[in-house]
XYZ file of C-alpha atoms in Angstrom:
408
model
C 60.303 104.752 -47.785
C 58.730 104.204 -51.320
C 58.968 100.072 -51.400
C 56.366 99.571 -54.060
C 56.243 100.418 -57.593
C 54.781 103.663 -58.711
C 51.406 103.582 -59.860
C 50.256 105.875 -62.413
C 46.985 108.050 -63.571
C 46.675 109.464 -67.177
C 44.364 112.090 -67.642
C 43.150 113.709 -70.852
C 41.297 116.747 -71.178
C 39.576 118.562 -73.348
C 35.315 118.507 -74.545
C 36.380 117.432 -78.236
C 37.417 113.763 -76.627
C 34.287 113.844 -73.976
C 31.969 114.432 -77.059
C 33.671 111.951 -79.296
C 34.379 114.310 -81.859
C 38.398 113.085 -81.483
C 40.018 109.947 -80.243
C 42.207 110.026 -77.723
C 45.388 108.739 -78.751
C 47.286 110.189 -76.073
C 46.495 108.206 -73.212
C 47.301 105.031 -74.946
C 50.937 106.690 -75.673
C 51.632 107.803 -72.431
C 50.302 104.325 -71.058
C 52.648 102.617 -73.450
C 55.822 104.551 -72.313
C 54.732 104.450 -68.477
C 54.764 100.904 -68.570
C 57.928 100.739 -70.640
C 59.598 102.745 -67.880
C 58.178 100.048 -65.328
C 55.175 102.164 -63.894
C 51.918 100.316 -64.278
C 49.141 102.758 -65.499
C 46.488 102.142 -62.771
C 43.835 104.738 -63.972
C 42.597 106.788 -67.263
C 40.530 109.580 -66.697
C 38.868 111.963 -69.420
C 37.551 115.411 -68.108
C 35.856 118.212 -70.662
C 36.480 122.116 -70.341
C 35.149 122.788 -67.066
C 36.786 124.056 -64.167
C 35.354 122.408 -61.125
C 35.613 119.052 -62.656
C 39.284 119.165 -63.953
C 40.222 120.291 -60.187
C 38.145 117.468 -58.355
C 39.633 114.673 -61.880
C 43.288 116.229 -60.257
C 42.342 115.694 -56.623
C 41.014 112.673 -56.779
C 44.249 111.531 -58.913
C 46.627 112.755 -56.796
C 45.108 110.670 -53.637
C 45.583 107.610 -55.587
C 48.609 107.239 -57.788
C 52.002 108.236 -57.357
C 52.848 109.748 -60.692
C 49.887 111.666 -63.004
C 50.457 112.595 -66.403
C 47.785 115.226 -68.266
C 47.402 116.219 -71.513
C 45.606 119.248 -73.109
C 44.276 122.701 -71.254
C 47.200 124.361 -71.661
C 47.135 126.805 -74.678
C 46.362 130.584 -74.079
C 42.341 130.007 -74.612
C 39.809 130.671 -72.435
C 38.744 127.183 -71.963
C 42.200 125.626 -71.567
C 41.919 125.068 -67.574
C 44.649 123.297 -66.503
C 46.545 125.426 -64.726
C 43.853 126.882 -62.722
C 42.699 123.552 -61.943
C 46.166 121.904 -61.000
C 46.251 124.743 -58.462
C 42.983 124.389 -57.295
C 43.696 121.008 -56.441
C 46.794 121.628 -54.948
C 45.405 124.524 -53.021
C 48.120 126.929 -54.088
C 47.922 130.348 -55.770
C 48.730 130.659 -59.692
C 51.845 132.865 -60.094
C 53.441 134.322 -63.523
C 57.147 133.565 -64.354
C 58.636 136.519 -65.644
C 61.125 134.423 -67.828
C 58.790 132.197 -69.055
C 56.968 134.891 -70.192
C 59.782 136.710 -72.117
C 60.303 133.264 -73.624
C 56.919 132.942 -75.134
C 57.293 136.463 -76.354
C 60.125 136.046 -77.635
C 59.124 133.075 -79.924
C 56.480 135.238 -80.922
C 59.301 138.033 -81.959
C 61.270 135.360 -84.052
C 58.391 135.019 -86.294
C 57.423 138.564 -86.824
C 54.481 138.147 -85.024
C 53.115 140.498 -81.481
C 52.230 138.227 -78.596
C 48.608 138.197 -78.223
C 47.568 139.521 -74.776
C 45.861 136.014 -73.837
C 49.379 134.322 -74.542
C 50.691 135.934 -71.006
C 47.942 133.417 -69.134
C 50.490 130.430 -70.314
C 53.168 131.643 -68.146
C 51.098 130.819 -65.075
C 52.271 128.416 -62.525
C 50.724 126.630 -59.686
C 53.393 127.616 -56.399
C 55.811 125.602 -56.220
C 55.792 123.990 -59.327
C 58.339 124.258 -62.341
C 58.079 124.594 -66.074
C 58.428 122.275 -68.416
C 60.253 123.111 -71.863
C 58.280 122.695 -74.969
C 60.734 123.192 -78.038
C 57.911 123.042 -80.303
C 55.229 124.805 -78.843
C 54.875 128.004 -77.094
C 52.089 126.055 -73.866
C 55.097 124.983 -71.597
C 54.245 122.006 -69.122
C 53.719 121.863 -65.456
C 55.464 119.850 -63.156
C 54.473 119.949 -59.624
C 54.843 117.865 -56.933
C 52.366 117.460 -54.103
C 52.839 116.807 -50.555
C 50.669 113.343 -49.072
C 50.640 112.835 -45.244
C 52.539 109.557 -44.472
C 53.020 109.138 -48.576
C 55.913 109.876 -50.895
C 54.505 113.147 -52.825
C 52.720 113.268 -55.776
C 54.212 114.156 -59.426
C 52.353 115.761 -61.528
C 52.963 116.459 -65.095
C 51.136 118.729 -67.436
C 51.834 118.366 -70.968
C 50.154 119.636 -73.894
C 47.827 117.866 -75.882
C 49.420 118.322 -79.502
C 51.095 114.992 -79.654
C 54.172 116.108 -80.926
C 55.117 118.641 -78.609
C 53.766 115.736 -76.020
C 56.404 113.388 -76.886
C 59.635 115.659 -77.137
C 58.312 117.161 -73.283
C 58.370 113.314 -72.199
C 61.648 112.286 -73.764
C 63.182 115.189 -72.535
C 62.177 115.673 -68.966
C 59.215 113.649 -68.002
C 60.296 109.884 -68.589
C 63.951 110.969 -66.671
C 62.260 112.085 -64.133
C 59.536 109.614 -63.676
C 62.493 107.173 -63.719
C 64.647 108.574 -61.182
C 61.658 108.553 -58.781
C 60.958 104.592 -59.176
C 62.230 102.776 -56.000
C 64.136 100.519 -58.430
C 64.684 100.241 -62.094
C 61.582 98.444 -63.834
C 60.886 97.354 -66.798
C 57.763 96.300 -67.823
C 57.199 93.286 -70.720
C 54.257 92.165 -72.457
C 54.029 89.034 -74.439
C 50.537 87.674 -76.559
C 48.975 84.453 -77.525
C 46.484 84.558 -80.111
C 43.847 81.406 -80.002
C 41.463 80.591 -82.057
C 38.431 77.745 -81.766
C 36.447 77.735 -78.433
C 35.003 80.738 -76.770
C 36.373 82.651 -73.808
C 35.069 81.273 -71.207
C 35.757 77.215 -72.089
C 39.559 78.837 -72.790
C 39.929 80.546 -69.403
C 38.452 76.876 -67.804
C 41.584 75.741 -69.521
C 43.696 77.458 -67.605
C 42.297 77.685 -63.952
C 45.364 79.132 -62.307
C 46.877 81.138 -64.700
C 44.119 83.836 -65.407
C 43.572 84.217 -61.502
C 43.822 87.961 -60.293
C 47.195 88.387 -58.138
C 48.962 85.968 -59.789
C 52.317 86.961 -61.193
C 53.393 86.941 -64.391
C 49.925 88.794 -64.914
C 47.787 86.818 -68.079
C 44.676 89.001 -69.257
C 42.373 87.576 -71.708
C 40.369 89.654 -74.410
C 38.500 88.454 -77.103
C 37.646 90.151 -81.096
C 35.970 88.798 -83.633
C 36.238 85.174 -82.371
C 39.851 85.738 -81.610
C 41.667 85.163 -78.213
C 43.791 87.299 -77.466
C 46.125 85.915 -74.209
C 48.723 88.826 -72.680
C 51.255 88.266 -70.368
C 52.740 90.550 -68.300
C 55.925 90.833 -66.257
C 58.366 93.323 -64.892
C 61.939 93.114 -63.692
C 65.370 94.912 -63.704
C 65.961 95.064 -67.561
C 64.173 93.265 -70.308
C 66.104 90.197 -70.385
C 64.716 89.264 -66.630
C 60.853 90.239 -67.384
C 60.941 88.407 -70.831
C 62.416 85.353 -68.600
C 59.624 85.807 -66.148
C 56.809 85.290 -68.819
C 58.544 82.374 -70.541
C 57.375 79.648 -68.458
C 54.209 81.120 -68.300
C 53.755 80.533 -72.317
C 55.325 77.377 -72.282
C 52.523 76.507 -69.793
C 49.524 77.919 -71.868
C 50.734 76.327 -75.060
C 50.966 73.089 -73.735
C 47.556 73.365 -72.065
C 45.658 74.565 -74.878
C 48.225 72.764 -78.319
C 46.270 73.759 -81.217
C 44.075 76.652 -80.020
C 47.156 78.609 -80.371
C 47.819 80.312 -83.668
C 50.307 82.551 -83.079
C 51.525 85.536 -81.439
C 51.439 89.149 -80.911
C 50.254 90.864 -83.806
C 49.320 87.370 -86.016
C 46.310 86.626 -87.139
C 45.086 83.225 -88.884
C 45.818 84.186 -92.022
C 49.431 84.843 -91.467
C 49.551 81.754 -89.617
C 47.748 79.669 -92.849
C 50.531 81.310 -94.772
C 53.001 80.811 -93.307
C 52.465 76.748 -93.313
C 51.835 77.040 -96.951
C 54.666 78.398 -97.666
C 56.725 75.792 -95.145
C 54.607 72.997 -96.808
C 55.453 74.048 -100.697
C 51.069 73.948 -101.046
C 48.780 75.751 -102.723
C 45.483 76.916 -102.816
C 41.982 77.779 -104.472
C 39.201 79.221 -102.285
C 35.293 79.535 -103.486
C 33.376 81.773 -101.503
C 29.736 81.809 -101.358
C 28.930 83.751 -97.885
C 31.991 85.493 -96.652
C 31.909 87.581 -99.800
C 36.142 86.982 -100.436
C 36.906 87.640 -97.325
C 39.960 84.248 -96.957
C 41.246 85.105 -100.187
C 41.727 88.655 -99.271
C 42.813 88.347 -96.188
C 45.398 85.425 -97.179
C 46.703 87.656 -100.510
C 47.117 90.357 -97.961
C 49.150 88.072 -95.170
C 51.582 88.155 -98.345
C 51.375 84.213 -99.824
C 54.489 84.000 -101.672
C 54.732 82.525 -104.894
C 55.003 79.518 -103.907
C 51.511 79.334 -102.029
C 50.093 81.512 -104.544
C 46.287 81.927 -103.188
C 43.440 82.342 -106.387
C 39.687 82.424 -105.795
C 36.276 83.126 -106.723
C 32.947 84.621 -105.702
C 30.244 82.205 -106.067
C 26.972 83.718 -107.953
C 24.994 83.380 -104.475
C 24.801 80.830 -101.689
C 25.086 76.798 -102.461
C 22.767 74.102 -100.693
C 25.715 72.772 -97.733
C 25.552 69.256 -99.552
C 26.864 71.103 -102.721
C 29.859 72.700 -101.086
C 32.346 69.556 -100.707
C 31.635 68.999 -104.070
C 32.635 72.669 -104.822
C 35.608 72.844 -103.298
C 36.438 69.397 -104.936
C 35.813 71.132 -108.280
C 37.960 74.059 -107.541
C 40.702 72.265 -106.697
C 40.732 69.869 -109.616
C 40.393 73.117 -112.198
C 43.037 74.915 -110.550
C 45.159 71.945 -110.055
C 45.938 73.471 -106.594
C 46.926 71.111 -103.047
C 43.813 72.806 -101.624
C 40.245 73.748 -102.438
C 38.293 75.873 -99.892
C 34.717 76.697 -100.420
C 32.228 78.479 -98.145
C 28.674 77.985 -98.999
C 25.599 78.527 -96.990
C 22.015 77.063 -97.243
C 20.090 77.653 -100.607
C 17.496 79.351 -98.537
C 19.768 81.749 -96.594
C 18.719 85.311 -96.544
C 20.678 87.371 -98.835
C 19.918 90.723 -97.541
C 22.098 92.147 -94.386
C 19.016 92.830 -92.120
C 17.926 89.186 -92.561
C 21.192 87.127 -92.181
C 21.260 85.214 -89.035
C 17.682 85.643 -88.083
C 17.037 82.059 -88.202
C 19.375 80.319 -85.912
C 18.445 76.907 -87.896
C 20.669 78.235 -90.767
C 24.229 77.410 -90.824
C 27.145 77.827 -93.475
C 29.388 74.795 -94.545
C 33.315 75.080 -94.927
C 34.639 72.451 -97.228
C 38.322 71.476 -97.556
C 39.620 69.483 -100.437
C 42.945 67.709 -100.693
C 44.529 64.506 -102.338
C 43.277 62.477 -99.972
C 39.205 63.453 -99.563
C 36.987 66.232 -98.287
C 36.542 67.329 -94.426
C 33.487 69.673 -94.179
C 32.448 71.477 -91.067
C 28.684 73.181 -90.341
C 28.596 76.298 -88.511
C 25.634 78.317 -87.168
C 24.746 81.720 -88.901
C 23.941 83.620 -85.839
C 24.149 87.487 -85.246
C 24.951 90.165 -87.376
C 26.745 89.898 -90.678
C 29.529 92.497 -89.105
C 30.809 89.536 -86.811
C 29.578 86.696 -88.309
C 30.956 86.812 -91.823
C 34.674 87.367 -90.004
C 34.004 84.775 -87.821
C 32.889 81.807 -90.738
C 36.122 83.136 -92.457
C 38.305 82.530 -90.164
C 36.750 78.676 -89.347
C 37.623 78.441 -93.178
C 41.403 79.587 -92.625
C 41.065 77.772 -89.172
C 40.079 74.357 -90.726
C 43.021 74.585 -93.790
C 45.558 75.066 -90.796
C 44.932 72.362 -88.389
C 44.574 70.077 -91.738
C 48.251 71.274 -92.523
C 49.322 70.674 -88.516
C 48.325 67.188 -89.440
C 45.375 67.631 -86.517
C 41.710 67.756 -88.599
């Protein structure tokens, strides 16, 4: 008896992903609709065009997961491997289906073209395993299940690597059958947090138990440019249980960490800034000295509406910080706008790329202006203007919103 849920490897072949010369889109796909289906992707492999590593890549796959999903090595080419290497690692002969075969040729007939000789090598087949349509394509798929001592067998599925002919194959016959072979229907859920103010590590002290490995709903924690990302993950008989699963779990976090949390899935601060603009009826002028426009443009493209129309300008070149307040002050007074947001760094800041941040004594000011005063934060200009420019703009947008949450 299979008790468990299936665990799953995705492989991808081919050299052009080993060298980098393409991204591999396809394992993220495949991971994404495994996990939908409620089999939890375990493994991602990428082999190039050789032989005796695809078959040890399948061996060693089909040891340790239940289902295996491939893609590429399976056009009529010399270095498209698959097949030999599925039966390799099965330890089964290759053997030609006659009606597979006359099927390839006979796409080849309905365009007025002559099957090329090398075409016949895609109607190979480890024993005992099946083909696998492809309605777009003339490289059918490979499905072929292997026996484990004491284990439930092994699927295997071969699909080809052209991502359209990939995702009509699993549609059609690999997701059914993938399903049909889980113990119990699963589906799997995935819900984010996105935080914003302390690094990873004070966040995760935060929340002691809820990051811990085994616990269940599953919480991962990821960080990019400055932002936490918090996903939470949960499976059950339909969606409606696993999305009730995670719920407490977010309740939990949000209460822990109040502020730190911006938003969810795909939000960033901006959206969250403009959204409470809009909610608030406010507006706002930003002055940028450092982060070369960065808040304005990412605010104009979070979509402000009219109402929380966002304007700006590029200071000439960095302000000392003592002159920043008094430039966001003036912005906000010209403009006649709720807000005035100016980024300035010190007079003596290195303007050049290769220079910014190599003296960890320099530090940018943020200055918020509103009816009531100016709040001004300092922040250290420390790495490399690829992170740290992001990072400054998004204190900006991150001091405007807890101002407007009523907690600056």
């Amino acid at each position: 008896m299979h008790d468990r849920p299936l665990a799953a490897e995705v492989i991808a072949i081919g050299d052009e992903l080993t060298s980098g010369q393409r991204l591999d889109t396809n394992s993220q796909w495949l991971s994404q609709q495994l996990g939908d289906v409620g089999v939890e992707v375990a493994y991602h492999t990428t082999v190039g065009d050789d032989l005796r590593a695809n078959a040890e890549v399948f061996r060693t796959a089909i040891a340790r997961a239940d289902v295996v999903v491939s893609t590429g090595g399976l056009g009529p080419t010399a270095d498209d491997l698959t097949r030999e290497a599925l039966a390799a690692a099965a330890g089964v002969d290759l053997l030609r289906d006659a009606g597979v075969l006359e099927h390839i040729r006979g796409m080849f007939t309905s365009r007025g073209r002559t099957m090329p000789e090398q075409n016949q090598r895609q109607a190979d087949f480890p024993a005992g395993s099946r083909p696998i349509q492809n309605p777009g394509g003339t490289a059918p798929g490979v499905w072929l299940e292997v026996e484990r001592a004491g284990r439930v067998p092994c699927r295997v599925f071969a699909l080809p690597g052209v991502p359209a002919e990939m995702h009509a194959m699993w549609r059609q016959t690999v997701a059914p059958a993938v399903v049909a072979a889980s113990p119990e229907r699963r589906i799997v859920c995935h819900r984010r947090l996105k935080c914003f103010g302390v690094g990873e590590s004070h966040l995760e002290a935060m929340l002691p138990d809820v990051i811990r490995r085994g616990r269940q709903p599953r919480v991962g924690i990821t960080v990019s440019g400055a932002t936490i990302t918090l996903r939470v993950t949960a499976a059950g008989p339909d969606e409606a249980a696993a999305r009730a699963a995670i719920d407490p779990t977010l309740i939990l976090m949000r209460d822990k960490l109040g502020t730190l949390v911006f938003g969810e899935e795909d939000d960033e601060l901006e959206h969250a800034v403009t959204r409470l603009l809009a909610a608030r009826g406010k507006t706002l002028i930003t002055s940028e000295a450092w982060t070369q426009g960065l808040v304005a443009g990412w605010l104009a493209a979070a979509g402000a509406p009219a109402e929380s129309r966002v304007g700006g300008k590029r200071l000439a070149k960095a302000v000392a910080v003592d002159e920043v307040s008094q430039i966001a002050t003036d912005a906000r007074q010209q403009a006649g706008a709720d807000f005035g947001l100016a980024v300035g760094g010190l007079a003596d800041t290195p303007a050049d790329d290769d220079s910014v941040g190599a003296d960890p004594a320099s530090r940018v000011a943020v200055a918020l202006a509103y009816a009531g005063g100016v709040s001004t934060k300092h922040f250290p200009l420390i790495g490399h203007p690829s992170i740290v420019r992001p990072r400054i703009a998004k204190a900006a947008l991150n001091l405007l919103r807890l101002h407007l949450l009523g907690d600056a």
